[in-house]
PDB file of C-alpha atoms in Angstrom:
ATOM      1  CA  UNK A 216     -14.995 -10.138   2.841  1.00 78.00           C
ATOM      2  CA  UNK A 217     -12.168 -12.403   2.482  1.00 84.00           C
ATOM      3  CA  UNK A 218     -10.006 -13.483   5.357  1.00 86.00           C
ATOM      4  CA  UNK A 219      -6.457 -12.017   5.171  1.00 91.00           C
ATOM      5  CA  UNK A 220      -2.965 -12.978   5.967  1.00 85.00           C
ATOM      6  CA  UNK A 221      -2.651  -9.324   7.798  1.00 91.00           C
ATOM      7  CA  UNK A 222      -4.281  -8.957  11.284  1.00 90.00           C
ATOM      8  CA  UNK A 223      -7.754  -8.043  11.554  1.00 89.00           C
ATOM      9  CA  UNK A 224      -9.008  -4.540  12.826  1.00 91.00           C
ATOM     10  CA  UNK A 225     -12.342  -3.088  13.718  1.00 90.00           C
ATOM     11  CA  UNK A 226     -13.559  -1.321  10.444  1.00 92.00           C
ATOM     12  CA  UNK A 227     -16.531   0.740  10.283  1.00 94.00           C
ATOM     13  CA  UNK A 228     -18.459  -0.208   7.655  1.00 92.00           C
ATOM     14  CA  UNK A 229     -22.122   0.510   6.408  1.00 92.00           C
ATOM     15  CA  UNK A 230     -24.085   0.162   3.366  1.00 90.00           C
ATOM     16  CA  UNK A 231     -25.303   3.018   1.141  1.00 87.00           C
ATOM     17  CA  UNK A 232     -27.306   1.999  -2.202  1.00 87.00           C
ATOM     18  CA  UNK A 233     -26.393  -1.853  -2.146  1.00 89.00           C
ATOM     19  CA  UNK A 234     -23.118  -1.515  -1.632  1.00 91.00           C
ATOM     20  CA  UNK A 235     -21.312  -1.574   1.373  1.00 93.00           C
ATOM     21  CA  UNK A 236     -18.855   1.314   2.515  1.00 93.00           C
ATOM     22  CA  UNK A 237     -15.599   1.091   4.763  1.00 94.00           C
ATOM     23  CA  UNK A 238     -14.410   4.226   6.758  1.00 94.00           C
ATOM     24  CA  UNK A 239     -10.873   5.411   5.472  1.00 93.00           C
ATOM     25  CA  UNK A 240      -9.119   7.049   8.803  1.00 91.00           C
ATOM     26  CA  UNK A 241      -6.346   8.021   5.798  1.00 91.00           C
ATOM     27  CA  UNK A 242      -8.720   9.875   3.771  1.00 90.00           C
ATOM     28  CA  UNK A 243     -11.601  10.525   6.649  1.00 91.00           C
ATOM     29  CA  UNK A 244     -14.336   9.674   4.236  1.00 92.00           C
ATOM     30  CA  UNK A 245     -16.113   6.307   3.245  1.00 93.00           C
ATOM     31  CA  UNK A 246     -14.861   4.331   0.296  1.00 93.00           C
ATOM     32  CA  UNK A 247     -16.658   1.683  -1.485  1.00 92.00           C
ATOM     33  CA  UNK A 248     -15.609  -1.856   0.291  1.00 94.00           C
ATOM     34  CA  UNK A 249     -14.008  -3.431  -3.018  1.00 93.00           C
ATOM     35  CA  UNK A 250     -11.264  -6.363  -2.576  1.00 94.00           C
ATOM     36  CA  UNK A 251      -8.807  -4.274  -3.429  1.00 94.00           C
ATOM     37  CA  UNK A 252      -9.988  -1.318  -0.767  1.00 94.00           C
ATOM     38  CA  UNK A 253     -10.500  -4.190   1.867  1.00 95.00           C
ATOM     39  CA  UNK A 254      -7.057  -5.083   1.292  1.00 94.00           C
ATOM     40  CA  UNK A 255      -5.459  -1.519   1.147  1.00 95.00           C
ATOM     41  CA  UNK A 256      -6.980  -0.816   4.376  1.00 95.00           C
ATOM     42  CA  UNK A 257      -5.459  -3.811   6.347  1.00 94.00           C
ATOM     43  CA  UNK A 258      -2.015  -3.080   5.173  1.00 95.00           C
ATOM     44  CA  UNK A 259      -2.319   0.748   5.947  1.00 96.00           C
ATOM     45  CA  UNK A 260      -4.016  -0.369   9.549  1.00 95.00           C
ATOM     46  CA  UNK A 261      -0.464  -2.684   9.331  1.00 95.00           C
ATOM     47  CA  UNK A 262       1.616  -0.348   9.072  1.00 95.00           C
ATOM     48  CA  UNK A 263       0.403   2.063  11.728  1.00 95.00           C
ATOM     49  CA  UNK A 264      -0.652  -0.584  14.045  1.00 93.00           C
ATOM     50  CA  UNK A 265       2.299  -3.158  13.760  1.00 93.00           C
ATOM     51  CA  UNK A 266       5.037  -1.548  12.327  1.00 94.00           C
ATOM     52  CA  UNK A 267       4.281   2.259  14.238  1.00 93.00           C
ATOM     53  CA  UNK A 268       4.432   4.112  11.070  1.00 94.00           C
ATOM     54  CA  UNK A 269       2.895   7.488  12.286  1.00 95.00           C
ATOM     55  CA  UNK A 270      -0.594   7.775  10.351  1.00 94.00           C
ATOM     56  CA  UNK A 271       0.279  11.671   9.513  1.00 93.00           C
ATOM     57  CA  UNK A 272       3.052  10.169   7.238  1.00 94.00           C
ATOM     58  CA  UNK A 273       0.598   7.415   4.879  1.00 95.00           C
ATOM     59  CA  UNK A 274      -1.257   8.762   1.832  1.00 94.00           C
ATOM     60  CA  UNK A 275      -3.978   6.427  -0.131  1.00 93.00           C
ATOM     61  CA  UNK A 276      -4.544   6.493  -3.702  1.00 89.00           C
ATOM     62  CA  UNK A 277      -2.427   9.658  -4.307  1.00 87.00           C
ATOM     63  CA  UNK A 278      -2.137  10.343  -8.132  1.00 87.00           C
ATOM     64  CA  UNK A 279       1.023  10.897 -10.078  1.00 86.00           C
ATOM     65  CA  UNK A 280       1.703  11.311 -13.829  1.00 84.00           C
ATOM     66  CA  UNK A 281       3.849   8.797 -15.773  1.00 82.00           C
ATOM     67  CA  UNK A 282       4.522   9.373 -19.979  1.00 82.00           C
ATOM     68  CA  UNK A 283       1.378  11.641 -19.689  1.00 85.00           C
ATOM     69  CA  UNK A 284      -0.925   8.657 -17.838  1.00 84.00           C
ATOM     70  CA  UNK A 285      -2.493   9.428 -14.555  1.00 89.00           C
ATOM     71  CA  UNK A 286      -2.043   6.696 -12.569  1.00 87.00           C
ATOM     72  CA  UNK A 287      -2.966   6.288  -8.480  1.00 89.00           C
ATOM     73  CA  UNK A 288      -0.326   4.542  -6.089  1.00 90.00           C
ATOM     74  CA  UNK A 289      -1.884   2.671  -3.563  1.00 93.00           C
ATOM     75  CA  UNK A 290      -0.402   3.648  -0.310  1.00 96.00           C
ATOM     76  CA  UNK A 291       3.013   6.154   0.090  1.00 95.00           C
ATOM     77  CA  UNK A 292       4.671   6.363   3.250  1.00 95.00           C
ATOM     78  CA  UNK A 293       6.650   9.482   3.531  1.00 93.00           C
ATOM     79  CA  UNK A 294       9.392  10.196   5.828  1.00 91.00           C
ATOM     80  CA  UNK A 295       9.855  13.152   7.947  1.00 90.00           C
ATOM     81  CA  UNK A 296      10.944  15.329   5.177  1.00 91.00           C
ATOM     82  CA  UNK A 297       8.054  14.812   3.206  1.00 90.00           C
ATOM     83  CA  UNK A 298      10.183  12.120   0.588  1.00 92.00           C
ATOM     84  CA  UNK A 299       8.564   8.941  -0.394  1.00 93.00           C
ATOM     85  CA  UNK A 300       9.816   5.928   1.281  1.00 93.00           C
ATOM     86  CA  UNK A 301       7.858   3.101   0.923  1.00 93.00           C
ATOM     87  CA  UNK A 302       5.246   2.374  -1.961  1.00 94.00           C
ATOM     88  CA  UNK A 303       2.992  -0.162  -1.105  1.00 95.00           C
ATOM     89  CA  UNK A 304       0.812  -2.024  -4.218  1.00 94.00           C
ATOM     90  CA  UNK A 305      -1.994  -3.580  -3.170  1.00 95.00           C
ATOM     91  CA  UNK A 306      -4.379  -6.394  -5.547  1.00 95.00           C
ATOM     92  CA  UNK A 307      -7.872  -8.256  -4.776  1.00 95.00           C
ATOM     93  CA  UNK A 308      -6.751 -11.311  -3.079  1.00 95.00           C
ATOM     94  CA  UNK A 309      -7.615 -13.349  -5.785  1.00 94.00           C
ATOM     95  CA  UNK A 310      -4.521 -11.689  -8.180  1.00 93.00           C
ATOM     96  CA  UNK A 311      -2.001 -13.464  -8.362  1.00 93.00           C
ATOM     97  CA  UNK A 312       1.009 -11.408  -8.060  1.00 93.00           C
ATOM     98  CA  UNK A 313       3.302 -11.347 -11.115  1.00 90.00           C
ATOM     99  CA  UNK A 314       5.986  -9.835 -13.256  1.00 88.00           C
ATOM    100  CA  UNK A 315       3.398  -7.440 -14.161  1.00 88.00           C
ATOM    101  CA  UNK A 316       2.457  -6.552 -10.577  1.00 88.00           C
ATOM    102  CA  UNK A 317       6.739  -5.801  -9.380  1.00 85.00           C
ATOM    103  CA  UNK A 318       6.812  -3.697 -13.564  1.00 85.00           C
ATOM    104  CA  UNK A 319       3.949  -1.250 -12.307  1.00 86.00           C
ATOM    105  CA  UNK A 320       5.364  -1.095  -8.693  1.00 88.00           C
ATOM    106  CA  UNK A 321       8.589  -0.208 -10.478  1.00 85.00           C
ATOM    107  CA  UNK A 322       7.549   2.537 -12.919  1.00 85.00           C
ATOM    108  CA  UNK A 323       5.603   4.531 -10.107  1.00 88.00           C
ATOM    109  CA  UNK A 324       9.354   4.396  -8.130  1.00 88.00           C
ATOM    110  CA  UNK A 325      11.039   5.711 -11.066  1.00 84.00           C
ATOM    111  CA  UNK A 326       8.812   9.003 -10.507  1.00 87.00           C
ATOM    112  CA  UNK A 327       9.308   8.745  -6.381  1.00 90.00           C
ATOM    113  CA  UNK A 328      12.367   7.321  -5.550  1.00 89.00           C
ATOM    114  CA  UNK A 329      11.245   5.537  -2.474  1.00 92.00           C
ATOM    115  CA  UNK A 330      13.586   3.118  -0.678  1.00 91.00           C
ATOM    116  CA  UNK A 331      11.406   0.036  -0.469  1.00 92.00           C
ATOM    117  CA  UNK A 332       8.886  -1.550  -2.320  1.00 93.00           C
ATOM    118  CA  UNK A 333       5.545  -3.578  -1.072  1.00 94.00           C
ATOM    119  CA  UNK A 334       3.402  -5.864  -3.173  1.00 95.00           C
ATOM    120  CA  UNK A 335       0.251  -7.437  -1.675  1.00 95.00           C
ATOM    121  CA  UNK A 336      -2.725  -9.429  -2.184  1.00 95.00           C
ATOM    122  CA  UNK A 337      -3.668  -9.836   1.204  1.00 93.00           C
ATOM    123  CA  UNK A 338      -2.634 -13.044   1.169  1.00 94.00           C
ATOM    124  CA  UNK A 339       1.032 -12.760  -0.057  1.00 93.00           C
ATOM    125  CA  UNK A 340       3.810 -10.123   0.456  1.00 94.00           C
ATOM    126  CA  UNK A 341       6.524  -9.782  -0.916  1.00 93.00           C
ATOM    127  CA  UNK A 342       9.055  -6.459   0.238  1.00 93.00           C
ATOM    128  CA  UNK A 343      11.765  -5.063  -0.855  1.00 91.00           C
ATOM    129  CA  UNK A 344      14.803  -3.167  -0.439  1.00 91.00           C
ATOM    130  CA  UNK A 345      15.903  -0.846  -3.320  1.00 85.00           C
ATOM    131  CA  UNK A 346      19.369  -0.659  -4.052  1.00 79.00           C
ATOM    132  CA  UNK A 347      19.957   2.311  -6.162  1.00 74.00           C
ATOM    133  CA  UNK A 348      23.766   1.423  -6.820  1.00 75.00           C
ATOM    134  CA  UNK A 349      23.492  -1.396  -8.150  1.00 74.00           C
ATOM    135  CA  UNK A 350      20.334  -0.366  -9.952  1.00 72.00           C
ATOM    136  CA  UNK A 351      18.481  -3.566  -8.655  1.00 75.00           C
ATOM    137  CA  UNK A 352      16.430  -4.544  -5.032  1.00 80.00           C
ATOM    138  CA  UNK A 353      16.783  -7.037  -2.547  1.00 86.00           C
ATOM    139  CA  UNK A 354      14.214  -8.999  -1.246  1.00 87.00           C
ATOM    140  CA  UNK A 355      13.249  -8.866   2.653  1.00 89.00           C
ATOM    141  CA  UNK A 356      11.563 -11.570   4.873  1.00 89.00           C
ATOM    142  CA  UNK A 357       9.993  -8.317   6.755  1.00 87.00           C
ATOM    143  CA  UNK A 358       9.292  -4.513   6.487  1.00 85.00           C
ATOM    144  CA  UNK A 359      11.036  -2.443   8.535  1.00 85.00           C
ATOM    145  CA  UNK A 360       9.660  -0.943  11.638  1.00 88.00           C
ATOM    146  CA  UNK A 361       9.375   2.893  11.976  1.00 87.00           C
ATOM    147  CA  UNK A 362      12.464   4.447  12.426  1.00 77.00           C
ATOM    148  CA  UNK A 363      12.670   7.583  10.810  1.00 58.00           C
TER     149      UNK A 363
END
């Protein structure tokens, strides 16, 4: 797979029918190793390993309902009480991230109501601070370490 702009971290991987698996420590099961997968597990392994998000707190791929649509998020950190705070949207590093990719990001926090917003390739990140008074966000140069 592709080299990211994330660290790198000891995956377990293995191949089952000509494809090739990666362990999710999230989920405890093996996933298929897509781009997309291969970058949702660096940024969750980011997030617990730089950032010291506990890993009890991260949920990948959980599904929520918008106008009738099921739709996945990517990765939800909670805080302590259980509330989304961050959403995290990860894309195959060859996406490039558009208007498109911050609208999707956007409608999913319209049904949480988390406090920052992460859009990733792997390769680019872009974070952000919502600021629900003003009704708009603020871009970061960093996420947040965990302080909850």
């Amino acid at each position: 797979m592709q080299a990211l702009n994330l660290p790198s971290y000891d995956f377990k991987l293995k191949s089952n029918e000509n494809k090739t698996l990666i362990f999710d420590n999230f989920r405890k099961k093996y996933m298929v190793l897509t781009p997309e997968e291969w970058v949702r597990q660096h940024f969750a392994q980011f997030l617990v390993n730089q950032k010291g998000y506990p890993i009890s707190l991260i949920a990948l791929e959980k599904q929520l309902t918008i106008n009738g649509l099921k739709k996945r998020t990517d990765i939800v950190v909670h805080n302590t009480e259980g509330l989304p705070e961050i959403i995290v949207e990860c894309k195959a590093p060859h996406i490039v991230i558009g208007q498109d990719t911050f609208d999707q990001i956007a409608r999913y926090n319209l049904k949480l109501n988390a406090n920052y917003l992460i859009v990733t390739n792997g390769l680019e990140h872009y974070f952000c601070k919502m600021d629900t008074k003003n009704e708009s966000y603020v871009f970061l140069k960093d996420i947040p370490n965990y302080e909850f």
